[in-house]
Amino acid sequence: MRILHTMIRVGDLDKSIAFYTETLGMQLIRRTDYPEGRFTLAFVGYGDEAKEAVLELTHNWDTPSYELGTGYGHVALAVPDAAAACAAIKARGGKVVREAGPMKHGSTIIAFVEDPDGYKIELIQRA
């Protein structure tokens, strides 16, 4: 078994695709409209989804936004330099909500950014 994808619902699909591709450097792997169901699925990630897990962005055409609730935590991305990643994300118009630094009660360097719908993305520094 392996993880295939994680699905999140988004209010503005084009804005979300731009964030994940232009700000975080992912690729749009595929996008499919389902007119009878009034929704679109877009898959983004860093590689071939046959080998790597990806994010599924689900846009329900008649729902402009969602409440995130208290169950969602974050999606984590490995980066070689968390501070440099934060600077690059800010330069591309992204929102850094926690600057790079050691995690609380630990030594791992982490940072957090937020996507257009308010989902948190953790950047974990890995050599």
mmCIF file with all atom_site columns, C-alpha atoms in Angstrom:
data_model
loop_
_atom_site.group_PDB
_atom_site.id
_atom_site.type_symbol
_atom_site.label_atom_id
_atom_site.label_alt_id
_atom_site.label_comp_id
_atom_site.label_asym_id
_atom_site.label_entity_id
_atom_site.label_seq_id
_atom_site.pdbx_PDB_ins_code
_atom_site.Cartn_x
_atom_site.Cartn_y
_atom_site.Cartn_z
_atom_site.occupancy
_atom_site.B_iso_or_equiv
_atom_site.pdbx_formal_charge
_atom_site.auth_seq_id
_atom_site.auth_comp_id
_atom_site.auth_asym_id
_atom_site.auth_atom_id
_atom_site.pdbx_PDB_model_num
ATOM 1   C CA . MET A 1 1   ? 0.000   0.000  0.000   1.00 0.00 ? 1   MET A CA 1
ATOM 2   C CA . ARG A 1 2   ? 0.985   3.625  -0.435  1.00 0.00 ? 2   ARG A CA 1
ATOM 3   C CA . ILE A 1 3   ? -0.638  7.017  -0.067  1.00 0.00 ? 3   ILE A CA 1
ATOM 4   C CA . LEU A 1 4   ? -2.030  8.174  -3.433  1.00 0.00 ? 4   LEU A CA 1
ATOM 5   C CA . HIS A 1 5   ? -3.324  11.653 -2.664  1.00 0.00 ? 5   HIS A CA 1
ATOM 6   C CA . THR A 1 6   ? -4.825  13.963 -0.089  1.00 0.00 ? 6   THR A CA 1
ATOM 7   C CA . MET A 1 7   ? -7.984  15.842 -1.094  1.00 0.00 ? 7   MET A CA 1
ATOM 8   C CA . ILE A 1 8   ? -8.817  19.362 -0.004  1.00 0.00 ? 8   ILE A CA 1
ATOM 9   C CA . ARG A 1 9   ? -11.822 21.443 -1.081  1.00 0.00 ? 9   ARG A CA 1
ATOM 10  C CA . VAL A 1 10  ? -11.033 24.861 -2.524  1.00 0.00 ? 10  VAL A CA 1
ATOM 11  C CA . GLY A 1 11  ? -13.200 27.901 -3.215  1.00 0.00 ? 11  GLY A CA 1
ATOM 12  C CA . ASP A 1 12  ? -11.314 29.398 -6.185  1.00 0.00 ? 12  ASP A CA 1
ATOM 13  C CA . LEU A 1 13  ? -9.654  26.649 -8.198  1.00 0.00 ? 13  LEU A CA 1
ATOM 14  C CA . ASP A 1 14  ? -7.578  28.901 -10.451 1.00 0.00 ? 14  ASP A CA 1
ATOM 15  C CA . LYS A 1 15  ? -6.220  30.817 -7.459  1.00 0.00 ? 15  LYS A CA 1
ATOM 16  C CA . SER A 1 16  ? -5.388  27.558 -5.669  1.00 0.00 ? 16  SER A CA 1
ATOM 17  C CA . ILE A 1 17  ? -3.689  26.044 -8.722  1.00 0.00 ? 17  ILE A CA 1
ATOM 18  C CA . ALA A 1 18  ? -1.627  29.232 -9.073  1.00 0.00 ? 18  ALA A CA 1
ATOM 19  C CA . PHE A 1 19  ? -0.570  29.032 -5.414  1.00 0.00 ? 19  PHE A CA 1
ATOM 20  C CA . TYR A 1 20  ? 0.489   25.399 -5.544  1.00 0.00 ? 20  TYR A CA 1
ATOM 21  C CA . THR A 1 21  ? 2.230   25.681 -8.938  1.00 0.00 ? 21  THR A CA 1
ATOM 22  C CA . GLU A 1 22  ? 3.650   29.218 -9.002  1.00 0.00 ? 22  GLU A CA 1
ATOM 23  C CA . THR A 1 23  ? 4.255   29.788 -5.280  1.00 0.00 ? 23  THR A CA 1
ATOM 24  C CA . LEU A 1 24  ? 5.182   26.278 -4.134  1.00 0.00 ? 24  LEU A CA 1
ATOM 25  C CA . GLY A 1 25  ? 6.604   24.999 -7.427  1.00 0.00 ? 25  GLY A CA 1
ATOM 26  C CA . MET A 1 26  ? 4.323   22.001 -7.904  1.00 0.00 ? 26  MET A CA 1
ATOM 27  C CA . GLN A 1 27  ? 3.116   20.861 -11.320 1.00 0.00 ? 27  GLN A CA 1
ATOM 28  C CA . LEU A 1 28  ? -0.498  20.651 -12.447 1.00 0.00 ? 28  LEU A CA 1
ATOM 29  C CA . ILE A 1 29  ? -0.669  16.939 -13.208 1.00 0.00 ? 29  ILE A CA 1
ATOM 30  C CA . ARG A 1 30  ? -4.243  16.756 -14.458 1.00 0.00 ? 30  ARG A CA 1
ATOM 31  C CA . ARG A 1 31  ? -7.523  18.639 -14.305 1.00 0.00 ? 31  ARG A CA 1
ATOM 32  C CA . THR A 1 32  ? -10.960 17.236 -15.103 1.00 0.00 ? 32  THR A CA 1
ATOM 33  C CA . ASP A 1 33  ? -14.346 18.953 -15.151 1.00 0.00 ? 33  ASP A CA 1
ATOM 34  C CA . TYR A 1 34  ? -17.479 16.994 -14.233 1.00 0.00 ? 34  TYR A CA 1
ATOM 35  C CA . PRO A 1 35  ? -20.323 19.215 -15.540 1.00 0.00 ? 35  PRO A CA 1
ATOM 36  C CA . GLU A 1 36  ? -23.117 16.835 -14.506 1.00 0.00 ? 36  GLU A CA 1
ATOM 37  C CA . GLY A 1 37  ? -21.798 16.843 -10.935 1.00 0.00 ? 37  GLY A CA 1
ATOM 38  C CA . ARG A 1 38  ? -20.845 20.545 -11.087 1.00 0.00 ? 38  ARG A CA 1
ATOM 39  C CA . PHE A 1 39  ? -17.309 20.018 -9.800  1.00 0.00 ? 39  PHE A CA 1
ATOM 40  C CA . THR A 1 40  ? -13.689 19.975 -11.014 1.00 0.00 ? 40  THR A CA 1
ATOM 41  C CA . LEU A 1 41  ? -10.771 17.892 -9.768  1.00 0.00 ? 41  LEU A CA 1
ATOM 42  C CA . ALA A 1 42  ? -7.207  19.146 -10.193 1.00 0.00 ? 42  ALA A CA 1
ATOM 43  C CA . PHE A 1 43  ? -4.186  17.122 -9.095  1.00 0.00 ? 43  PHE A CA 1
ATOM 44  C CA . VAL A 1 44  ? -0.922  18.896 -8.224  1.00 0.00 ? 44  VAL A CA 1
ATOM 45  C CA . GLY A 1 45  ? 2.399   17.578 -7.003  1.00 0.00 ? 45  GLY A CA 1
ATOM 46  C CA . TYR A 1 46  ? 6.151   17.353 -7.419  1.00 0.00 ? 46  TYR A CA 1
ATOM 47  C CA . GLY A 1 47  ? 6.315   14.241 -9.553  1.00 0.00 ? 47  GLY A CA 1
ATOM 48  C CA . ASP A 1 48  ? 4.612   11.378 -11.313 1.00 0.00 ? 48  ASP A CA 1
ATOM 49  C CA . GLU A 1 49  ? 1.532   10.405 -9.319  1.00 0.00 ? 49  GLU A CA 1
ATOM 50  C CA . ALA A 1 50  ? 2.232   6.767  -10.180 1.00 0.00 ? 50  ALA A CA 1
ATOM 51  C CA . LYS A 1 51  ? 5.246   7.054  -7.869  1.00 0.00 ? 51  LYS A CA 1
ATOM 52  C CA . GLU A 1 52  ? 4.551   9.967  -5.500  1.00 0.00 ? 52  GLU A CA 1
ATOM 53  C CA . ALA A 1 53  ? 1.643   11.231 -3.424  1.00 0.00 ? 53  ALA A CA 1
ATOM 54  C CA . VAL A 1 54  ? -0.143  14.317 -4.760  1.00 0.00 ? 54  VAL A CA 1
ATOM 55  C CA . LEU A 1 55  ? -2.800  16.800 -3.658  1.00 0.00 ? 55  LEU A CA 1
ATOM 56  C CA . GLU A 1 56  ? -6.291  16.639 -5.107  1.00 0.00 ? 56  GLU A CA 1
ATOM 57  C CA . LEU A 1 57  ? -7.910  20.079 -5.234  1.00 0.00 ? 57  LEU A CA 1
ATOM 58  C CA . THR A 1 58  ? -11.694 19.652 -5.393  1.00 0.00 ? 58  THR A CA 1
ATOM 59  C CA . HIS A 1 59  ? -13.739 22.623 -6.553  1.00 0.00 ? 59  HIS A CA 1
ATOM 60  C CA . ASN A 1 60  ? -17.504 22.335 -6.172  1.00 0.00 ? 60  ASN A CA 1
ATOM 61  C CA . TRP A 1 61  ? -18.801 24.958 -8.588  1.00 0.00 ? 61  TRP A CA 1
ATOM 62  C CA . ASP A 1 62  ? -21.605 26.193 -6.338  1.00 0.00 ? 62  ASP A CA 1
ATOM 63  C CA . THR A 1 63  ? -19.551 26.487 -3.124  1.00 0.00 ? 63  THR A CA 1
ATOM 64  C CA . PRO A 1 64  ? -17.403 29.645 -2.922  1.00 0.00 ? 64  PRO A CA 1
ATOM 65  C CA . SER A 1 65  ? -15.619 28.801 0.353   1.00 0.00 ? 65  SER A CA 1
ATOM 66  C CA . TYR A 1 66  ? -15.343 26.288 3.181   1.00 0.00 ? 66  TYR A CA 1
ATOM 67  C CA . GLU A 1 67  ? -14.804 26.341 6.929   1.00 0.00 ? 67  GLU A CA 1
ATOM 68  C CA . LEU A 1 68  ? -11.649 24.395 7.734   1.00 0.00 ? 68  LEU A CA 1
ATOM 69  C CA . GLY A 1 69  ? -12.892 22.997 11.028  1.00 0.00 ? 69  GLY A CA 1
ATOM 70  C CA . THR A 1 70  ? -10.702 21.801 13.873  1.00 0.00 ? 70  THR A CA 1
ATOM 71  C CA . GLY A 1 71  ? -9.651  18.434 12.463  1.00 0.00 ? 71  GLY A CA 1
ATOM 72  C CA . TYR A 1 72  ? -7.331  19.583 9.690   1.00 0.00 ? 72  TYR A CA 1
ATOM 73  C CA . GLY A 1 73  ? -3.671  20.053 10.607  1.00 0.00 ? 73  GLY A CA 1
ATOM 74  C CA . HIS A 1 74  ? -1.357  20.660 7.677   1.00 0.00 ? 74  HIS A CA 1
ATOM 75  C CA . VAL A 1 75  ? 0.399   19.255 4.641   1.00 0.00 ? 75  VAL A CA 1
ATOM 76  C CA . ALA A 1 76  ? 4.190   18.972 5.107   1.00 0.00 ? 76  ALA A CA 1
ATOM 77  C CA . LEU A 1 77  ? 6.839   19.625 2.457   1.00 0.00 ? 77  LEU A CA 1
ATOM 78  C CA . ALA A 1 78  ? 10.570  18.890 2.770   1.00 0.00 ? 78  ALA A CA 1
ATOM 79  C CA . VAL A 1 79  ? 12.802  21.848 1.838   1.00 0.00 ? 79  VAL A CA 1
ATOM 80  C CA . PRO A 1 80  ? 16.602  22.183 1.921   1.00 0.00 ? 80  PRO A CA 1
ATOM 81  C CA . ASP A 1 81  ? 16.485  25.631 3.596   1.00 0.00 ? 81  ASP A CA 1
ATOM 82  C CA . ALA A 1 82  ? 13.288  26.759 5.341   1.00 0.00 ? 82  ALA A CA 1
ATOM 83  C CA . ALA A 1 83  ? 14.314  30.425 5.599   1.00 0.00 ? 83  ALA A CA 1
ATOM 84  C CA . ALA A 1 84  ? 15.177  30.581 1.897   1.00 0.00 ? 84  ALA A CA 1
ATOM 85  C CA . ALA A 1 85  ? 11.906  28.829 1.033   1.00 0.00 ? 85  ALA A CA 1
ATOM 86  C CA . CYS A 1 86  ? 9.972   31.415 3.083   1.00 0.00 ? 86  CYS A CA 1
ATOM 87  C CA . ALA A 1 87  ? 11.760  34.267 1.322   1.00 0.00 ? 87  ALA A CA 1
ATOM 88  C CA . ALA A 1 88  ? 10.992  32.765 -2.099  1.00 0.00 ? 88  ALA A CA 1
ATOM 89  C CA . ILE A 1 89  ? 7.349   32.168 -1.180  1.00 0.00 ? 89  ILE A CA 1
ATOM 90  C CA . LYS A 1 90  ? 6.974   35.773 0.029   1.00 0.00 ? 90  LYS A CA 1
ATOM 91  C CA . ALA A 1 91  ? 8.625   37.057 -3.161  1.00 0.00 ? 91  ALA A CA 1
ATOM 92  C CA . ARG A 1 92  ? 5.985   35.150 -5.168  1.00 0.00 ? 92  ARG A CA 1
ATOM 93  C CA . GLY A 1 93  ? 3.167   36.713 -3.130  1.00 0.00 ? 93  GLY A CA 1
ATOM 94  C CA . GLY A 1 94  ? 2.649   33.818 -0.714  1.00 0.00 ? 94  GLY A CA 1
ATOM 95  C CA . LYS A 1 95  ? 1.715   34.250 2.938   1.00 0.00 ? 95  LYS A CA 1
ATOM 96  C CA . VAL A 1 96  ? 4.200   33.036 5.577   1.00 0.00 ? 96  VAL A CA 1
ATOM 97  C CA . VAL A 1 97  ? 2.384   32.595 8.901   1.00 0.00 ? 97  VAL A CA 1
ATOM 98  C CA . ARG A 1 98  ? 5.355   31.263 10.902  1.00 0.00 ? 98  ARG A CA 1
ATOM 99  C CA . GLU A 1 99  ? 8.896   32.159 9.949   1.00 0.00 ? 99  GLU A CA 1
ATOM 100 C CA . ALA A 1 100 ? 11.580  29.496 9.834   1.00 0.00 ? 100 ALA A CA 1
ATOM 101 C CA . GLY A 1 101 ? 12.953  28.453 13.207  1.00 0.00 ? 101 GLY A CA 1
ATOM 102 C CA . PRO A 1 102 ? 13.242  25.516 15.574  1.00 0.00 ? 102 PRO A CA 1
ATOM 103 C CA . MET A 1 103 ? 10.021  23.698 16.370  1.00 0.00 ? 103 MET A CA 1
ATOM 104 C CA . LYS A 1 104 ? 8.687   24.102 19.888  1.00 0.00 ? 104 LYS A CA 1
ATOM 105 C CA . HIS A 1 105 ? 10.348  21.604 22.235  1.00 0.00 ? 105 HIS A CA 1
ATOM 106 C CA . GLY A 1 106 ? 12.678  20.385 19.490  1.00 0.00 ? 106 GLY A CA 1
ATOM 107 C CA . SER A 1 107 ? 15.464  21.315 17.128  1.00 0.00 ? 107 SER A CA 1
ATOM 108 C CA . THR A 1 108 ? 13.962  20.637 13.677  1.00 0.00 ? 108 THR A CA 1
ATOM 109 C CA . ILE A 1 109 ? 13.728  23.856 11.630  1.00 0.00 ? 109 ILE A CA 1
ATOM 110 C CA . ILE A 1 110 ? 10.179  24.429 10.394  1.00 0.00 ? 110 ILE A CA 1
ATOM 111 C CA . ALA A 1 111 ? 8.016   27.199 8.951   1.00 0.00 ? 111 ALA A CA 1
ATOM 112 C CA . PHE A 1 112 ? 4.360   27.504 7.951   1.00 0.00 ? 112 PHE A CA 1
ATOM 113 C CA . VAL A 1 113 ? 2.707   29.106 4.948   1.00 0.00 ? 113 VAL A CA 1
ATOM 114 C CA . GLU A 1 114 ? -0.969  29.416 4.148   1.00 0.00 ? 114 GLU A CA 1
ATOM 115 C CA . ASP A 1 115 ? -2.743  28.746 0.857   1.00 0.00 ? 115 ASP A CA 1
ATOM 116 C CA . PRO A 1 116 ? -5.562  30.955 -0.513  1.00 0.00 ? 116 PRO A CA 1
ATOM 117 C CA . ASP A 1 117 ? -8.213  28.935 1.365   1.00 0.00 ? 117 ASP A CA 1
ATOM 118 C CA . GLY A 1 118 ? -6.361  29.109 4.697   1.00 0.00 ? 118 GLY A CA 1
ATOM 119 C CA . TYR A 1 119 ? -4.881  25.590 4.629   1.00 0.00 ? 119 TYR A CA 1
ATOM 120 C CA . LYS A 1 120 ? -1.545  25.407 6.432   1.00 0.00 ? 120 LYS A CA 1
ATOM 121 C CA . ILE A 1 121 ? 1.528   24.025 4.666   1.00 0.00 ? 121 ILE A CA 1
ATOM 122 C CA . GLU A 1 122 ? 4.480   23.125 6.889   1.00 0.00 ? 122 GLU A CA 1
ATOM 123 C CA . LEU A 1 123 ? 7.997   23.486 5.496   1.00 0.00 ? 123 LEU A CA 1
ATOM 124 C CA . ILE A 1 124 ? 10.418  21.080 7.181   1.00 0.00 ? 124 ILE A CA 1
ATOM 125 C CA . GLN A 1 125 ? 14.102  21.710 6.657   1.00 0.00 ? 125 GLN A CA 1
ATOM 126 C CA . ARG A 1 126 ? 15.858  18.560 5.505   1.00 0.00 ? 126 ARG A CA 1
ATOM 127 C CA . ALA A 1 127 ? 19.492  18.421 4.390   1.00 0.00 ? 127 ALA A CA 1
#
